[in-house]
Short mmCIF file of C-alpha atoms in Angstrom, two decimals:
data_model
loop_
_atom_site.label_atom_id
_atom_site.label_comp_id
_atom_site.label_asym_id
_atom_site.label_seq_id
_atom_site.Cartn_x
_atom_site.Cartn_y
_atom_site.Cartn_z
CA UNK A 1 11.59 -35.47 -40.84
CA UNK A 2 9.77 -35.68 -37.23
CA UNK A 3 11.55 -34.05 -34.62
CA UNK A 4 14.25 -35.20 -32.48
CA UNK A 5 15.15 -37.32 -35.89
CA UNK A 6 19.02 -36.84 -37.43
CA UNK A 7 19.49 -35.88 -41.38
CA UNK A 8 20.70 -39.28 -41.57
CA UNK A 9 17.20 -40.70 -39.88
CA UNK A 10 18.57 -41.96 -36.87
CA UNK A 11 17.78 -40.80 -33.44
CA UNK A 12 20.35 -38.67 -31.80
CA UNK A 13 18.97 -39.84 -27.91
CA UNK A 14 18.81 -43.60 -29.07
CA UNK A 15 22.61 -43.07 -30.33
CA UNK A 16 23.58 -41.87 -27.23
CA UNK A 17 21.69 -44.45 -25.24
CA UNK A 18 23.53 -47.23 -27.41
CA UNK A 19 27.22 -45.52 -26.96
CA UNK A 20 26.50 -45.38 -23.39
CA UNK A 21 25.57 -48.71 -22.62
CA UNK A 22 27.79 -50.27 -24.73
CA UNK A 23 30.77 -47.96 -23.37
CA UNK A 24 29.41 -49.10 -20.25
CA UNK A 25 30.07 -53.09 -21.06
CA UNK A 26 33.68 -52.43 -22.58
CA UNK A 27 34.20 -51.09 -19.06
CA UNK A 28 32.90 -53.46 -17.68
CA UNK A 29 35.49 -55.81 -19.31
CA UNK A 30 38.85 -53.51 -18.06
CA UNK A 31 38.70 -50.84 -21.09
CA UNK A 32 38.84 -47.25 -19.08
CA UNK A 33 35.76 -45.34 -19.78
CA UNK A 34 36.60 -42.31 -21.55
CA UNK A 35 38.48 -44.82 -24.16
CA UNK A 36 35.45 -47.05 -23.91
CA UNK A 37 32.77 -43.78 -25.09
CA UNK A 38 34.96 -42.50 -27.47
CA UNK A 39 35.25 -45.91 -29.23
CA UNK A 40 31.54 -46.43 -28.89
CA UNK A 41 30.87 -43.09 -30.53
CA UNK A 42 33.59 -43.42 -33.61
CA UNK A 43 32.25 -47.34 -33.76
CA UNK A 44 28.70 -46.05 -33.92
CA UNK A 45 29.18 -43.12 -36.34
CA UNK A 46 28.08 -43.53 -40.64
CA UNK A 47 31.80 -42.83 -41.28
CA UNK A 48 33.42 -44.63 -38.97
CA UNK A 49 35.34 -41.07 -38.10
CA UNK A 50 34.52 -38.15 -36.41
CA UNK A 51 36.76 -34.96 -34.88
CA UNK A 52 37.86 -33.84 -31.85
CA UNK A 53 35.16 -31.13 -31.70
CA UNK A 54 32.35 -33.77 -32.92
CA UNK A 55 33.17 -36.24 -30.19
CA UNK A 56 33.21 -33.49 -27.60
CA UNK A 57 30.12 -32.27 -28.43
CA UNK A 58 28.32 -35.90 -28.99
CA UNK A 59 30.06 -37.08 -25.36
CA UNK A 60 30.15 -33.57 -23.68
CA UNK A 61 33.52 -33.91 -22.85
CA UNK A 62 36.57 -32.07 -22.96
CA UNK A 63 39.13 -31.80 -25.94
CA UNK A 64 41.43 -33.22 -23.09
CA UNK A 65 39.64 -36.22 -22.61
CA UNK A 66 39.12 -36.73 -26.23
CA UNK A 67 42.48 -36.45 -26.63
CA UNK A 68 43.55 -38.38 -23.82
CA UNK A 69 40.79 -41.30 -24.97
CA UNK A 70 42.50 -41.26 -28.47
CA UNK A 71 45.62 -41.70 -27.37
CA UNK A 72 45.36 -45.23 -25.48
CA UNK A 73 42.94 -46.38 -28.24
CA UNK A 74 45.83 -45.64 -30.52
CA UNK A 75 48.14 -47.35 -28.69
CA UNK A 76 45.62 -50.06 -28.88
CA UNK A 77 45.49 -50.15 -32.16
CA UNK A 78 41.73 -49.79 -32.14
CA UNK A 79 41.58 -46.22 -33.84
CA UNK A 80 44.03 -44.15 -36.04
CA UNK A 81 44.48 -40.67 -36.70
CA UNK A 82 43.98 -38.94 -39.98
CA UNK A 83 44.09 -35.70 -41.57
CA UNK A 84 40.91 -34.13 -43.15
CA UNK A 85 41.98 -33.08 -46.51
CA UNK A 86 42.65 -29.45 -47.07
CA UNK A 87 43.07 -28.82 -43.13
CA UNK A 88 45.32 -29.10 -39.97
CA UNK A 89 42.21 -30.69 -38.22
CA UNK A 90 42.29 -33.99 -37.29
CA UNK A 91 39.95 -36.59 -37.28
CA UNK A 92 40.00 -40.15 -35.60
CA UNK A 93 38.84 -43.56 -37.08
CA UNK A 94 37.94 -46.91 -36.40
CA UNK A 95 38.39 -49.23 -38.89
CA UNK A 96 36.10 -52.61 -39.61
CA UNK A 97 38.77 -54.40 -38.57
CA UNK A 98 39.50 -53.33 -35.29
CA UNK A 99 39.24 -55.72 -33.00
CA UNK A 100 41.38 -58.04 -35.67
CA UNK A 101 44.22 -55.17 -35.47
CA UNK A 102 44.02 -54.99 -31.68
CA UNK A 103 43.84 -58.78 -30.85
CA UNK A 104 46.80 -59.44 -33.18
CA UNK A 105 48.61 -56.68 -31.69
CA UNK A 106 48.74 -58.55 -28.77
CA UNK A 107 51.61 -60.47 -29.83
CA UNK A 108 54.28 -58.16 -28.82
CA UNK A 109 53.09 -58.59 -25.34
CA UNK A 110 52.32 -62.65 -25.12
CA UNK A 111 56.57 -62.27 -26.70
CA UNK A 112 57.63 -60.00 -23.94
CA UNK A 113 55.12 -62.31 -21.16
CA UNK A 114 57.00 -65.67 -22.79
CA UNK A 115 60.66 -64.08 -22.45
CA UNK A 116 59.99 -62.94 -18.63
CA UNK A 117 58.84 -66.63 -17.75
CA UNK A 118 61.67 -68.09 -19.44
CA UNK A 119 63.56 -66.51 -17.47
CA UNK A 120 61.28 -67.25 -14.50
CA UNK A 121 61.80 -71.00 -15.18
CA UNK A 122 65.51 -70.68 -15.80
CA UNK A 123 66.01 -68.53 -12.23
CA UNK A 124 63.40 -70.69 -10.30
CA UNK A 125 64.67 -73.94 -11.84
CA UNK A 126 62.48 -76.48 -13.21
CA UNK A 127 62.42 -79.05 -10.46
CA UNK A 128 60.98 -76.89 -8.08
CA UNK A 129 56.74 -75.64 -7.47
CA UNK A 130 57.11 -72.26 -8.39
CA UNK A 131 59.27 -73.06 -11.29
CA UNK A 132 56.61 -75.52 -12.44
CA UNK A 133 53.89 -73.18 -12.24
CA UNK A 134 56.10 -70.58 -14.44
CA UNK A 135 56.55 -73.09 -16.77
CA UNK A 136 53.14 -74.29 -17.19
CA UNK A 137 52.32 -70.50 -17.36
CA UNK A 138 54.36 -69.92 -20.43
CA UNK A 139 53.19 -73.42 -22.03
CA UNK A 140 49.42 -71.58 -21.72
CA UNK A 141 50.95 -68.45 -23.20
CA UNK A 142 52.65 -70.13 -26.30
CA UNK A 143 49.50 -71.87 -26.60
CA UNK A 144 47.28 -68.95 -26.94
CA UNK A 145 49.69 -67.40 -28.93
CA UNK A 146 49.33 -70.33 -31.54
CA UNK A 147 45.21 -70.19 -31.40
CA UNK A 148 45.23 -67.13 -31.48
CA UNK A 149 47.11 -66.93 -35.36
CA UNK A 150 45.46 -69.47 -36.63
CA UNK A 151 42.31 -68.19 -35.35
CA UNK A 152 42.81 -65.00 -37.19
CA UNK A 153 43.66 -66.93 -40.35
CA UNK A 154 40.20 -68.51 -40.05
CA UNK A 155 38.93 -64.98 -39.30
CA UNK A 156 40.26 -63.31 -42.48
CA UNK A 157 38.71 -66.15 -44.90
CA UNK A 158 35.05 -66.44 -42.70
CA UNK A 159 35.44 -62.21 -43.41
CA UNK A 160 35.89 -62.47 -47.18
CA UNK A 161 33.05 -65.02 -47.29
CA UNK A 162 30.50 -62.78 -44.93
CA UNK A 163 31.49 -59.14 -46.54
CA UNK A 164 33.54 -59.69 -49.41
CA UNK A 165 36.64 -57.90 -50.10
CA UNK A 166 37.00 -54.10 -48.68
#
């Protein structure tokens, strides 16, 4: 193995230069960036998983901010937690299907957005601009909603035709 090199042939410095700058664009889209390096680290590791200690040491960052990190990409659906067997250790993993879990999760927001305008129509009443604009609002909003499920339907079947089953 030359030096610098990995046991799994990869090099460590290019790894980190990848998380980094990848990290670096999911910020730049509105993801915080502690979230953003932790998900580029789990994304970019064999397993897809890695612990609290390993992402620590990988990021050089706290077991705060790892835990911090993990929590909002939980809530995001973009990682879960899971026990390694025979231990109280826990170790945190993204799944292939991420960013299908996390758009799709998005629903119970677009809902809660809909319901609010509703409402915004209903109080501002129809006939007037700002009522309008509420209601064209929630017409955009139903309208992802609908693209966005049948996108994911089309999604699922391109999936099974790229990588198969899993």
């Amino acid at each position: 193995m030359s030096e610098g090199m990995s046991e799994r042939g990869r090099d460590p410095e290019a790894v980190s230069k990848f998380v980094e700058s990848f990290a670096a664009q999911l910020v730049e889209a509105g993801m915080q960036r502690m979230p953003a390096r932790v998900f580029a680290a789990l994304l970019s590791s064999d397993e897809g998983a890695l612990t609290s200690a390993e992402l620590g040491e990988q990021l050089r960052i706290s077991p705060a901010a790892v835990s911090g990190a993990v929590r909002y990409l939980a809530q995001q659906h973009m990682v879960s937690r899971e026990r390694e067997p025979g231990s109280r250790r826990e170790r945190y993993r993204v799944h292939s299907n991420q960013w299908y879990e996390a758009l799709t999760n998005r629903e119970g927001v677009l809902k809660r957005w809909e319901v609010a305008l509703r409402e915004g129509v209903t109080s501002l009443g129809d006939d007037t601009p700002a009522g309008r604009r509420m209601a064209e609002t929630l017409a955009f909003f139903e309208f992802v909603e609908g693209e966005i499920a049948a996108m994911m339907e089309r999604w699922r079947i391109h999936r099974e035709q790229v990588f198969g089953t899993r």
